[in-house]
PDB file of C-alpha atoms and ligand atoms in Angstrom:
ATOM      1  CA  UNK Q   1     -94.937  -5.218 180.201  1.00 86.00           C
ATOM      2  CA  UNK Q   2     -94.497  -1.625 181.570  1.00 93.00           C
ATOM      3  CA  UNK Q   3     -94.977   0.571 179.148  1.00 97.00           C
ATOM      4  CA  UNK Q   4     -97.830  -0.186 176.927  1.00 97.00           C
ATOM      5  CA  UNK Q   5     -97.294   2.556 174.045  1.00 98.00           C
ATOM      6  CA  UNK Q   6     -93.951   4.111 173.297  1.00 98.00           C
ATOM      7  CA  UNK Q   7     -92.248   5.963 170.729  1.00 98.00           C
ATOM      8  CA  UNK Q   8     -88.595   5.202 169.574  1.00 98.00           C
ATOM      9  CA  UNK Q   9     -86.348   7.218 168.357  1.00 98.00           C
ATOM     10  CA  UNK Q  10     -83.905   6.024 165.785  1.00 98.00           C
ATOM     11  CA  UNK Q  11     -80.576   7.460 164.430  1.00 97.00           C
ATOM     12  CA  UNK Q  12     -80.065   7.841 161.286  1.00 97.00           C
ATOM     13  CA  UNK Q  13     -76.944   6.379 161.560  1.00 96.00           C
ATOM     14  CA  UNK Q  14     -78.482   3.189 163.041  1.00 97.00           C
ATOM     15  CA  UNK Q  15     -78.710   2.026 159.208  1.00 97.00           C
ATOM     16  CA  UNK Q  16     -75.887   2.835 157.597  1.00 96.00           C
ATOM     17  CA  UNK Q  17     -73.324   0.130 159.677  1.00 86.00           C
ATOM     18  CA  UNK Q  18     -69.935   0.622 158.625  1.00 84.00           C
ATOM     19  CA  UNK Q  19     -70.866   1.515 154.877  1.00 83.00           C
ATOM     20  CA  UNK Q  20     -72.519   4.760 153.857  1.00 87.00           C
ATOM     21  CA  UNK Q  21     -76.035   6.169 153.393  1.00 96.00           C
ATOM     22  CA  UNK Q  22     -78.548   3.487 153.773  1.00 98.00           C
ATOM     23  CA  UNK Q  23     -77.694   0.044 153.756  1.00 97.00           C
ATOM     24  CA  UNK Q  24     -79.817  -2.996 153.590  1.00 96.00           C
ATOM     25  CA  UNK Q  25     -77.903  -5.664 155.826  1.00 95.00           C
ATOM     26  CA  UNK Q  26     -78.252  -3.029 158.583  1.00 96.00           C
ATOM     27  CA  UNK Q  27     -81.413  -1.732 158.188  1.00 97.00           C
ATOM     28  CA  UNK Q  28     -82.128  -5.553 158.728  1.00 97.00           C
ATOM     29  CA  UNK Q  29     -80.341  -5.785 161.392  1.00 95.00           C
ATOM     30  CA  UNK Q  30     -82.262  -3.205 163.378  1.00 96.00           C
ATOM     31  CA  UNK Q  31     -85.814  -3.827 162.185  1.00 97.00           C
ATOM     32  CA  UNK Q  32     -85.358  -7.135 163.773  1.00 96.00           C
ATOM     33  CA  UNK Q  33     -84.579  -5.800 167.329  1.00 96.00           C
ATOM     34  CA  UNK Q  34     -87.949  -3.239 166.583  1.00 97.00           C
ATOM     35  CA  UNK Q  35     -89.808  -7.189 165.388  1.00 97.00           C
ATOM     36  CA  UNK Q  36     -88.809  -8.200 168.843  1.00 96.00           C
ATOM     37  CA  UNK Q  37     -89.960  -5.369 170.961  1.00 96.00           C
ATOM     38  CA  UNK Q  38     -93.321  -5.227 168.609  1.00 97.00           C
ATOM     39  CA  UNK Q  39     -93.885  -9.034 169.497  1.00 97.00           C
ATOM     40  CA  UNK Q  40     -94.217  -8.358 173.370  1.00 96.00           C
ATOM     41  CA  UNK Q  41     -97.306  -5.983 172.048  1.00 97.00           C
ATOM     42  CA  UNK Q  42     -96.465  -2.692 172.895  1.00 97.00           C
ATOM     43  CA  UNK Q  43     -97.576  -0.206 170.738  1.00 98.00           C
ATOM     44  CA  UNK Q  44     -94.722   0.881 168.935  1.00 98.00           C
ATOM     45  CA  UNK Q  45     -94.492   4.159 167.293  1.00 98.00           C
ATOM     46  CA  UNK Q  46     -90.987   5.557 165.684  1.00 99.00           C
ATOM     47  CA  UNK Q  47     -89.526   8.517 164.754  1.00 98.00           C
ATOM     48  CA  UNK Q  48     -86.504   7.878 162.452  1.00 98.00           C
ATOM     49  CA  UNK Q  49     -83.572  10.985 161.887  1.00 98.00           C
ATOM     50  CA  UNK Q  50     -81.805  11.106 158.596  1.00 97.00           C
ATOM     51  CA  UNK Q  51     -77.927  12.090 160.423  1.00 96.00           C
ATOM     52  CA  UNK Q  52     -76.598   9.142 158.043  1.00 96.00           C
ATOM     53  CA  UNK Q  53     -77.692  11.133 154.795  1.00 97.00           C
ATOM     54  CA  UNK Q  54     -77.576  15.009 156.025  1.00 96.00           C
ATOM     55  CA  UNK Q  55     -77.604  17.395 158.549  1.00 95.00           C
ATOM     56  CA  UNK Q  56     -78.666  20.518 157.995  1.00 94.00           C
ATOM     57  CA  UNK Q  57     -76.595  22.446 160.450  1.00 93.00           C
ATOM     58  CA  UNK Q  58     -73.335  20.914 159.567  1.00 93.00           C
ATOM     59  CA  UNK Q  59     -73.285  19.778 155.891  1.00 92.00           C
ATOM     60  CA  UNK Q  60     -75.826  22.799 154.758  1.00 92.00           C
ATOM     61  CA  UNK Q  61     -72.900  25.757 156.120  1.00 95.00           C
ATOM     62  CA  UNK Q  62     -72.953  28.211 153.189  1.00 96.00           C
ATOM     63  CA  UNK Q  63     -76.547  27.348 152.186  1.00 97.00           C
ATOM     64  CA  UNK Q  64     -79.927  28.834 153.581  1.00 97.00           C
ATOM     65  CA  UNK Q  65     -80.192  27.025 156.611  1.00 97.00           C
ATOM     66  CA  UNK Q  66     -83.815  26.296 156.134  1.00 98.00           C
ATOM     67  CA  UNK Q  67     -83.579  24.959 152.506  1.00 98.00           C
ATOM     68  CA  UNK Q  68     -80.781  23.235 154.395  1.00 98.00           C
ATOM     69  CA  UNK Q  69     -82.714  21.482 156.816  1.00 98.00           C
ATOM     70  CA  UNK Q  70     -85.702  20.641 154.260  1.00 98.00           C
ATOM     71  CA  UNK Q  71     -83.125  18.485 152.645  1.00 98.00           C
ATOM     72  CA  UNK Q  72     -82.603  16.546 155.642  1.00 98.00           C
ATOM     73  CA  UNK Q  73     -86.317  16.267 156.387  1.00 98.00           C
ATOM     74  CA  UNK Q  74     -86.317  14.812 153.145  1.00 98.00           C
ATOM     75  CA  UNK Q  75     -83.352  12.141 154.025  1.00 98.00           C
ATOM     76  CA  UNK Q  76     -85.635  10.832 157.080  1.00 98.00           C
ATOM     77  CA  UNK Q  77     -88.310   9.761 154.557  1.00 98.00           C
ATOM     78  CA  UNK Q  78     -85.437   7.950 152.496  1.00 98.00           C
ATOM     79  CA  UNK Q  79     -84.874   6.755 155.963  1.00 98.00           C
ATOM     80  CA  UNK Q  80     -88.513   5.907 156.732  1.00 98.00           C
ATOM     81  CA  UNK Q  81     -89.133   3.975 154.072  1.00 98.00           C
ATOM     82  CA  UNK Q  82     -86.043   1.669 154.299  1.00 98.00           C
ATOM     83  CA  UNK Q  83     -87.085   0.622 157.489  1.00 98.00           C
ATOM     84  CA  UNK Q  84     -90.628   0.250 156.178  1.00 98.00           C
ATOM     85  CA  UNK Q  85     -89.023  -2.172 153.953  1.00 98.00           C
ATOM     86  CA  UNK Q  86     -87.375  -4.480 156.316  1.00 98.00           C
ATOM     87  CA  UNK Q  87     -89.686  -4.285 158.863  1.00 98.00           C
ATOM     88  CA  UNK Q  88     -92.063  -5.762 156.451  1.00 98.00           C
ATOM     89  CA  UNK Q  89     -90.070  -8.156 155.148  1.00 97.00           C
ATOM     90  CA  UNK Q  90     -89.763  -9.658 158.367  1.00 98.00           C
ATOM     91  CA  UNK Q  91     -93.744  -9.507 158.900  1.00 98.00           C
ATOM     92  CA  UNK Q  92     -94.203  -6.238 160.973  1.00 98.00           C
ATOM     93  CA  UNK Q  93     -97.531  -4.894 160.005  1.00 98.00           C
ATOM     94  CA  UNK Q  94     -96.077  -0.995 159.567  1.00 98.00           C
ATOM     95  CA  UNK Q  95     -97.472   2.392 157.961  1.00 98.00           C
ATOM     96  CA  UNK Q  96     -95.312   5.524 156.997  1.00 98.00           C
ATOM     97  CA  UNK Q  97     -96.685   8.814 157.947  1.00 98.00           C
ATOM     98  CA  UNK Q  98     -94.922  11.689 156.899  1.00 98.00           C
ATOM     99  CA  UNK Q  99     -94.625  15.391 158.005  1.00 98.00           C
ATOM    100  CA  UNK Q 100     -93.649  16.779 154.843  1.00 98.00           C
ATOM    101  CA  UNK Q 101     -96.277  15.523 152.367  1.00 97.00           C
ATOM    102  CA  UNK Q 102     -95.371  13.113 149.498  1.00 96.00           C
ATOM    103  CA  UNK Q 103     -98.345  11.256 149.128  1.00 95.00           C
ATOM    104  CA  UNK Q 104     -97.092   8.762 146.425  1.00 96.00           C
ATOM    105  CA  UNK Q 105     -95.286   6.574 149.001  1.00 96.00           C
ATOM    106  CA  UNK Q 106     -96.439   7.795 152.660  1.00 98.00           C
ATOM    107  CA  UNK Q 107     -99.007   8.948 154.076  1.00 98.00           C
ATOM    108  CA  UNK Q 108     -99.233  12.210 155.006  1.00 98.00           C
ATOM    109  CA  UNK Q 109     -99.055  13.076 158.968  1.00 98.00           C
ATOM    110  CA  UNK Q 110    -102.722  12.902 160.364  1.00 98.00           C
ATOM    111  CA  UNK Q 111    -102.692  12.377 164.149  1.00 98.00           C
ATOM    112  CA  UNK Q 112    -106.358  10.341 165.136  1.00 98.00           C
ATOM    113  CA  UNK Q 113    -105.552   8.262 161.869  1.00 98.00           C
ATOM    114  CA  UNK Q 114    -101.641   7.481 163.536  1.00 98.00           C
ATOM    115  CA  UNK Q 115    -103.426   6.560 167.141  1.00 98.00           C
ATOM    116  CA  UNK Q 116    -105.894   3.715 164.962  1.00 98.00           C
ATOM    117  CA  UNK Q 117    -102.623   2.207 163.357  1.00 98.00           C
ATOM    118  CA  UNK Q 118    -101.413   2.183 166.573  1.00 98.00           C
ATOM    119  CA  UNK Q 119    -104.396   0.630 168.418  1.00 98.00           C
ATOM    120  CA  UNK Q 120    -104.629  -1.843 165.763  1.00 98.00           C
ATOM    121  CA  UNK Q 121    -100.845  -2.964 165.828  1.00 98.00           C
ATOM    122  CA  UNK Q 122     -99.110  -1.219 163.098  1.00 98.00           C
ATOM    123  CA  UNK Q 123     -95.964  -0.136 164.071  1.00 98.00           C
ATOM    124  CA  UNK Q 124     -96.159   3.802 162.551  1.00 98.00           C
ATOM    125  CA  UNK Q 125     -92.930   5.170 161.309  1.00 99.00           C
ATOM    126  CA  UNK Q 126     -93.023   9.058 161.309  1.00 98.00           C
ATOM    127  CA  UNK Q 127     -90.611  10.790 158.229  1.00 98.00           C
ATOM    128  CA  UNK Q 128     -89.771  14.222 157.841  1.00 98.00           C
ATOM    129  CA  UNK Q 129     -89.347  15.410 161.126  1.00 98.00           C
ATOM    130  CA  UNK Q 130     -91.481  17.880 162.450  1.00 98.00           C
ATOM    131  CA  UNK Q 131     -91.910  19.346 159.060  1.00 98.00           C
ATOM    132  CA  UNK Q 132     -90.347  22.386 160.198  1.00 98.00           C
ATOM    133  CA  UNK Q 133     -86.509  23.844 159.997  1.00 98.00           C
ATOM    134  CA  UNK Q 134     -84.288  24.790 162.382  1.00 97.00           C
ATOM    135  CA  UNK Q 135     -84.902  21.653 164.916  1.00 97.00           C
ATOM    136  CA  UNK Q 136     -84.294  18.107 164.693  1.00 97.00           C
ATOM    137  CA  UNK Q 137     -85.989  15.005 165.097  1.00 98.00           C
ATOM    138  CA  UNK Q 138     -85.556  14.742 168.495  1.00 98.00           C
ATOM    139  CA  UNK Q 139     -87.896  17.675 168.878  1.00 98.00           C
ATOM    140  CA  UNK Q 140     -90.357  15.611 166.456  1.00 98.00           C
ATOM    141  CA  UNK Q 141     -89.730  12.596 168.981  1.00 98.00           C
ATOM    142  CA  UNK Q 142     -90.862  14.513 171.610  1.00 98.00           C
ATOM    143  CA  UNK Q 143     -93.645  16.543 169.666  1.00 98.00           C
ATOM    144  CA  UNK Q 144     -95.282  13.236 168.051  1.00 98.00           C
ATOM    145  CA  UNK Q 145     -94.940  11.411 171.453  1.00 98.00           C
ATOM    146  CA  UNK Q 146     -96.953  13.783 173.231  1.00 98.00           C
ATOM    147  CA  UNK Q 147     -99.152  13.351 170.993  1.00 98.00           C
ATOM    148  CA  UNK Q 148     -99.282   9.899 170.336  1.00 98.00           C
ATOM    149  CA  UNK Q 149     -99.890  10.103 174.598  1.00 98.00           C
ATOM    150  CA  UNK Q 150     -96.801   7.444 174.842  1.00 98.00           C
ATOM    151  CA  UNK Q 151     -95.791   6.127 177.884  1.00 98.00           C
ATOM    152  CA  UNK Q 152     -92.273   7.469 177.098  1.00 98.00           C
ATOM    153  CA  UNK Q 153     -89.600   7.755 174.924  1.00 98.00           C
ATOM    154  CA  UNK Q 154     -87.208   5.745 174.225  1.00 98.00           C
ATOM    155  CA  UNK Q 155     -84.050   7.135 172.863  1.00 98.00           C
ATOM    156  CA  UNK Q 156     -81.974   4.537 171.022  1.00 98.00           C
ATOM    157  CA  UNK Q 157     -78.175   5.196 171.448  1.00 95.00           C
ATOM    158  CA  UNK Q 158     -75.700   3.305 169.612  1.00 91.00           C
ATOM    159  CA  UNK Q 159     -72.878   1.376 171.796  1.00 87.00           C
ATOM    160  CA  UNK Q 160     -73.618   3.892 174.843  1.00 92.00           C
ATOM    161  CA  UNK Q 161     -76.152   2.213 177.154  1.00 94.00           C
ATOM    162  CA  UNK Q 162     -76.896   5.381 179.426  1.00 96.00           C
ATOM    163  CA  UNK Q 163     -76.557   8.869 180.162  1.00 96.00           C
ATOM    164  CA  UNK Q 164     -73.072   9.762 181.742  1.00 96.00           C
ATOM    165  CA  UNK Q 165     -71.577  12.258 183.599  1.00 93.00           C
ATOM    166  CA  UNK Q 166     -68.780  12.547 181.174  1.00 91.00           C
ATOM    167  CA  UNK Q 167     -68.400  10.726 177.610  1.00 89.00           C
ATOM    168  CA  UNK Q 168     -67.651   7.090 178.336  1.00 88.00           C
ATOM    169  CA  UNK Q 169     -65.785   6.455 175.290  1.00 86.00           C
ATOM    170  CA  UNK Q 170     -63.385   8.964 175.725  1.00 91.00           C
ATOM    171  CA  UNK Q 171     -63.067   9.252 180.061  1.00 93.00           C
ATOM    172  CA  UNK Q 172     -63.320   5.572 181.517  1.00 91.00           C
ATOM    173  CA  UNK Q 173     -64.156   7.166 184.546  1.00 95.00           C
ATOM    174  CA  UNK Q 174     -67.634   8.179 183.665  1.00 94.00           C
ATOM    175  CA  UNK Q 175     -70.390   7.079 185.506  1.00 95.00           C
ATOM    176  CA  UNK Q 176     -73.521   6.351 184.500  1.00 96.00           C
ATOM    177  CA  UNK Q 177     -77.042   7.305 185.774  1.00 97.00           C
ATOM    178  CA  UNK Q 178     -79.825   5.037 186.717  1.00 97.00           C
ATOM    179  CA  UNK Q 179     -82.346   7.940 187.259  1.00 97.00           C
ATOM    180  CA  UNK Q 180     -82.028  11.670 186.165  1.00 97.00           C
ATOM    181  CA  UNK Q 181     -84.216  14.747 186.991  1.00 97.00           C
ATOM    182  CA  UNK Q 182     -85.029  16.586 183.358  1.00 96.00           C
ATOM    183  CA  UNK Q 183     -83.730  19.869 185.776  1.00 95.00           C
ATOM    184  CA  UNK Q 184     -80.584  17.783 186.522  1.00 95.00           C
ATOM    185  CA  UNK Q 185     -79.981  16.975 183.115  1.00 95.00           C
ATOM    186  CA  UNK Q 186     -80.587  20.309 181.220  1.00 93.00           C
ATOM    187  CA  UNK Q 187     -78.576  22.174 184.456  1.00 92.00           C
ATOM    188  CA  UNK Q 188     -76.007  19.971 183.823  1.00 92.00           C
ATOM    189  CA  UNK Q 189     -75.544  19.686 179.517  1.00 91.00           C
ATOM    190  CA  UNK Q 190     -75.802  15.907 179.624  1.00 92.00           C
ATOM    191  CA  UNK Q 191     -76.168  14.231 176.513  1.00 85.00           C
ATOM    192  CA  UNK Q 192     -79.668  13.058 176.415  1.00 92.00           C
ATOM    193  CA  UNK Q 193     -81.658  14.453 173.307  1.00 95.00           C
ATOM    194  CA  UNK Q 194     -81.596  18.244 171.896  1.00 93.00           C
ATOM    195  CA  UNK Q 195     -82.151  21.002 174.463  1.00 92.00           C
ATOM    196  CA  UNK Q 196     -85.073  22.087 172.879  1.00 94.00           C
ATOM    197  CA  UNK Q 197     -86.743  18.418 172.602  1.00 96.00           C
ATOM    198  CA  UNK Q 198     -86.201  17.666 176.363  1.00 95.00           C
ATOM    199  CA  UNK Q 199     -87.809  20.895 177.455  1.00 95.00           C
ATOM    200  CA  UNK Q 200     -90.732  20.396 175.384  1.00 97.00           C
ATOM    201  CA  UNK Q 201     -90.747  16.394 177.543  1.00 97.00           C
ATOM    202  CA  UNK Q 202     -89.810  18.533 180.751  1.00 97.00           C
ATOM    203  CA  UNK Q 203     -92.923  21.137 180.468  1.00 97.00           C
ATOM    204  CA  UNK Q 204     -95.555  18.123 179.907  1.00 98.00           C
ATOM    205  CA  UNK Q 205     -93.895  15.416 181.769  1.00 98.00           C
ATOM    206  CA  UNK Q 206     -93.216  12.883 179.236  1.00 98.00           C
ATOM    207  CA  UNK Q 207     -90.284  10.488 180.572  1.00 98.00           C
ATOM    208  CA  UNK Q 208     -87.496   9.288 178.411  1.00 98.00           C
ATOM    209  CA  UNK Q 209     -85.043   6.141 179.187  1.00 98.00           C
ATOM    210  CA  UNK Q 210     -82.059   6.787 177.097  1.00 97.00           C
ATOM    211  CA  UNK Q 211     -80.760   3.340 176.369  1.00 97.00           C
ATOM    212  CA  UNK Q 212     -78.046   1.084 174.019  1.00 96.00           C
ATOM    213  CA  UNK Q 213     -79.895  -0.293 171.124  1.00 95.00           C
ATOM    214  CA  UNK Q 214     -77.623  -2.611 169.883  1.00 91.00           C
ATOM    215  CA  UNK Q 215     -76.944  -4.882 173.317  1.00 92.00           C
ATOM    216  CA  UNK Q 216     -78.930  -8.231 172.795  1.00 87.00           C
ATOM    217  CA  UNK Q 217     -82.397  -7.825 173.963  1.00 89.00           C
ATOM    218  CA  UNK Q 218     -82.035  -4.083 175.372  1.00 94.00           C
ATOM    219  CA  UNK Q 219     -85.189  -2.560 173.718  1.00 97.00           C
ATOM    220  CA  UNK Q 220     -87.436  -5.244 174.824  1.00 96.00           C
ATOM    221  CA  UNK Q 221     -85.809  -4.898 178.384  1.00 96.00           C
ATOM    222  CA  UNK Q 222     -86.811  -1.687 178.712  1.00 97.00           C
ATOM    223  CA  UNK Q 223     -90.227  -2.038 177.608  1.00 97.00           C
ATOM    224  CA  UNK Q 224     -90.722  -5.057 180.491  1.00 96.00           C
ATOM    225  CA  UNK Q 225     -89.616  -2.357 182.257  1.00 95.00           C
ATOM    226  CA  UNK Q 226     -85.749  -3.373 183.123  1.00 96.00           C
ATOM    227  CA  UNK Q 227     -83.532  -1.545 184.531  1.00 94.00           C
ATOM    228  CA  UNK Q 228     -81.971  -0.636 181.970  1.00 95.00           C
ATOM    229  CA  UNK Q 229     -80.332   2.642 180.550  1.00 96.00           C
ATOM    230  CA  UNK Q 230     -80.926   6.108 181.999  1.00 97.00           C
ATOM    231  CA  UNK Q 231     -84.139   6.749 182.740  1.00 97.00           C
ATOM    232  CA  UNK Q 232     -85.058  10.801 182.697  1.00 97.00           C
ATOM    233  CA  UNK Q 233     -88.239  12.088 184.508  1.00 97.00           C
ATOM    234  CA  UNK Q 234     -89.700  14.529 186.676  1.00 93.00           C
TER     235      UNK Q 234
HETATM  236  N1  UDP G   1     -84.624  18.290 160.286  1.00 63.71           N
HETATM  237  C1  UDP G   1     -85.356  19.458 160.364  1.00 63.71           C
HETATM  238  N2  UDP G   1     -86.518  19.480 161.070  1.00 63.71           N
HETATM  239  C2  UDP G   1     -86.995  18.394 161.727  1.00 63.71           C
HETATM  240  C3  UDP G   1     -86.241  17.199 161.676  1.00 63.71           C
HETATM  241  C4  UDP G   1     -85.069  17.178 160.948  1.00 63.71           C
HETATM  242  O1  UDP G   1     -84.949  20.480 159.807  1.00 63.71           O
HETATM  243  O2  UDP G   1     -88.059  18.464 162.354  1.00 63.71           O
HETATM  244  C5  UDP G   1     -83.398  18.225 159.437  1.00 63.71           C
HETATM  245  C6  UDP G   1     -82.183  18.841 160.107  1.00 63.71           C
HETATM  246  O3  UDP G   1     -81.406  19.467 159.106  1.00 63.71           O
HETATM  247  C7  UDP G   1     -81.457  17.611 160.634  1.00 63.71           C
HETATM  248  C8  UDP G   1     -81.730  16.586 159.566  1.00 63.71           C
HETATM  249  O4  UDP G   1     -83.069  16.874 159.149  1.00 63.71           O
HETATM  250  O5  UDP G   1     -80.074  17.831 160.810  1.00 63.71           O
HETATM  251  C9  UDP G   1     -81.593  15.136 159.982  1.00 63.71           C
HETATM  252  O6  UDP G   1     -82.220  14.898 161.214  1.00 63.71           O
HETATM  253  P1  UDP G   1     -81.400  14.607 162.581  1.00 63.71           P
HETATM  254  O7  UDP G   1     -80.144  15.412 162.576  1.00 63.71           O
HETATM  255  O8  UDP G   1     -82.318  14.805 163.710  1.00 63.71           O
HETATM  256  O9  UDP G   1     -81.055  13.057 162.399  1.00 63.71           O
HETATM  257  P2  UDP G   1     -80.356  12.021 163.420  1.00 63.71           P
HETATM  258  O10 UDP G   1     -79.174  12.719 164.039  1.00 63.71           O
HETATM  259  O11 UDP G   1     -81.355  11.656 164.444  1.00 63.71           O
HETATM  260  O12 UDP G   1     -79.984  10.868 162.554  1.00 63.71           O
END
């Protein structure tokens, strides 16, 4: 096993499936491909978005943007939670820590008490974000990896298993990256995570492998440490 602690970032979108909002079957669906990478025993820590339920920018226009994006903080703990639910069911010791405090069903965000879950197993599912407007979770990916002092991060994409040099589902001609130099990819707009979230992994030289969660056995590929994905470092 390479990489001994990670954090994961999860779409929101990863559990809606074809439906809407959250929905059970796939929620299931992708907490067993997180039971699988948990098994190897990494330490798994995951930051989940809330895309499937609201996005501040885009469904907030005409609103205060920040009340906008509190919502959405909001939908990552709805978020959270589900996955809490079927990780659970399926025997994953996990806890919920939360930026934005709602102390009735999370914990609240406390970072030494995060790095014991870890140590002892738990996989810890961040909500809310970073508890702040006017970024996403991908910021709070990089922002609770760093301090979580993960390996890297591991940003889950769903049916694109890399970073390419055009979108491959529109220009079959894209190619695909093995390796990618954080300069490369900010110089060049590639799709990786948020501008703002890969600087922040630039400046302290956090790695992130940007890979396809969905293809059979991909996360746990990665963390054996696969070739696999787009991997983005210094
Ligand atoms: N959000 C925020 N601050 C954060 C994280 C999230 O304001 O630190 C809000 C923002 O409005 C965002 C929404 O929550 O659009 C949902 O998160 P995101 O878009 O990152 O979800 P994903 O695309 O990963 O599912």
């Amino acid at each position: 096993m390479k990489y001994k602690r990670v954090l994961l970032k999860l779409s929101g979108e990863f559990l809606t499936g074809d439906g809407f909002g959250i929905q059970p079957e796939a929620t299931k669906t992708l907490a067993q491909e997180v039971a699988k990478a948990h098994a190897l025993g990494t330490q798994l820590a995951i930051v989940v978005g809330g895309g499937n339920l609201w996005r501040g920018a885009r469904q907030g226009v005409g609103m205060d943007r920040a009340t906008a994006d509190y919502i959405g903080m909001l939908g990552t703990i709805m978020n959270a939670l589900a996955l809490q639910d079927a990780l659970e069911y399926l025997g994953v010791p996990t806890r919920v820590q939360t930026a934005l405090t709602i102390q009735q069903v999370a914990e609240p965000y406390i970072r030494r008490r995060a790095l014991r879950h870890l140590e002892k197993g738990r996989v810890v599912i961040f909500g809310g974000g970073t508890g702040n407007p006017f970024v996403t979770t991908d910021t709070a990916a990089a922002l609770r990896g760093l301090e979580m002092n993960v390996d890297a991060v591991l940003m889950a994409k769903n049916k694109v298993d890399g970073v390419y040099d055009d979108d491959p589902r529109k220009n079959p001609q894209a190619t695909k990256y093995d390796t990618l130099t954080f300069h490369d990819a900010l110089v060049k707009g590639l799709q990786v995570m948020d501008g703002t979230a890969m600087t922040l992994c630039q400046e302290q030289n956090l790695s992130i492998i940007v890979f396809d969660m969905f293809k059979e056995g991909s996360l746990e590929g990665v963390i054996r440490g696969e070739p696999i994905g787009t991997l983005v470092h210094k």
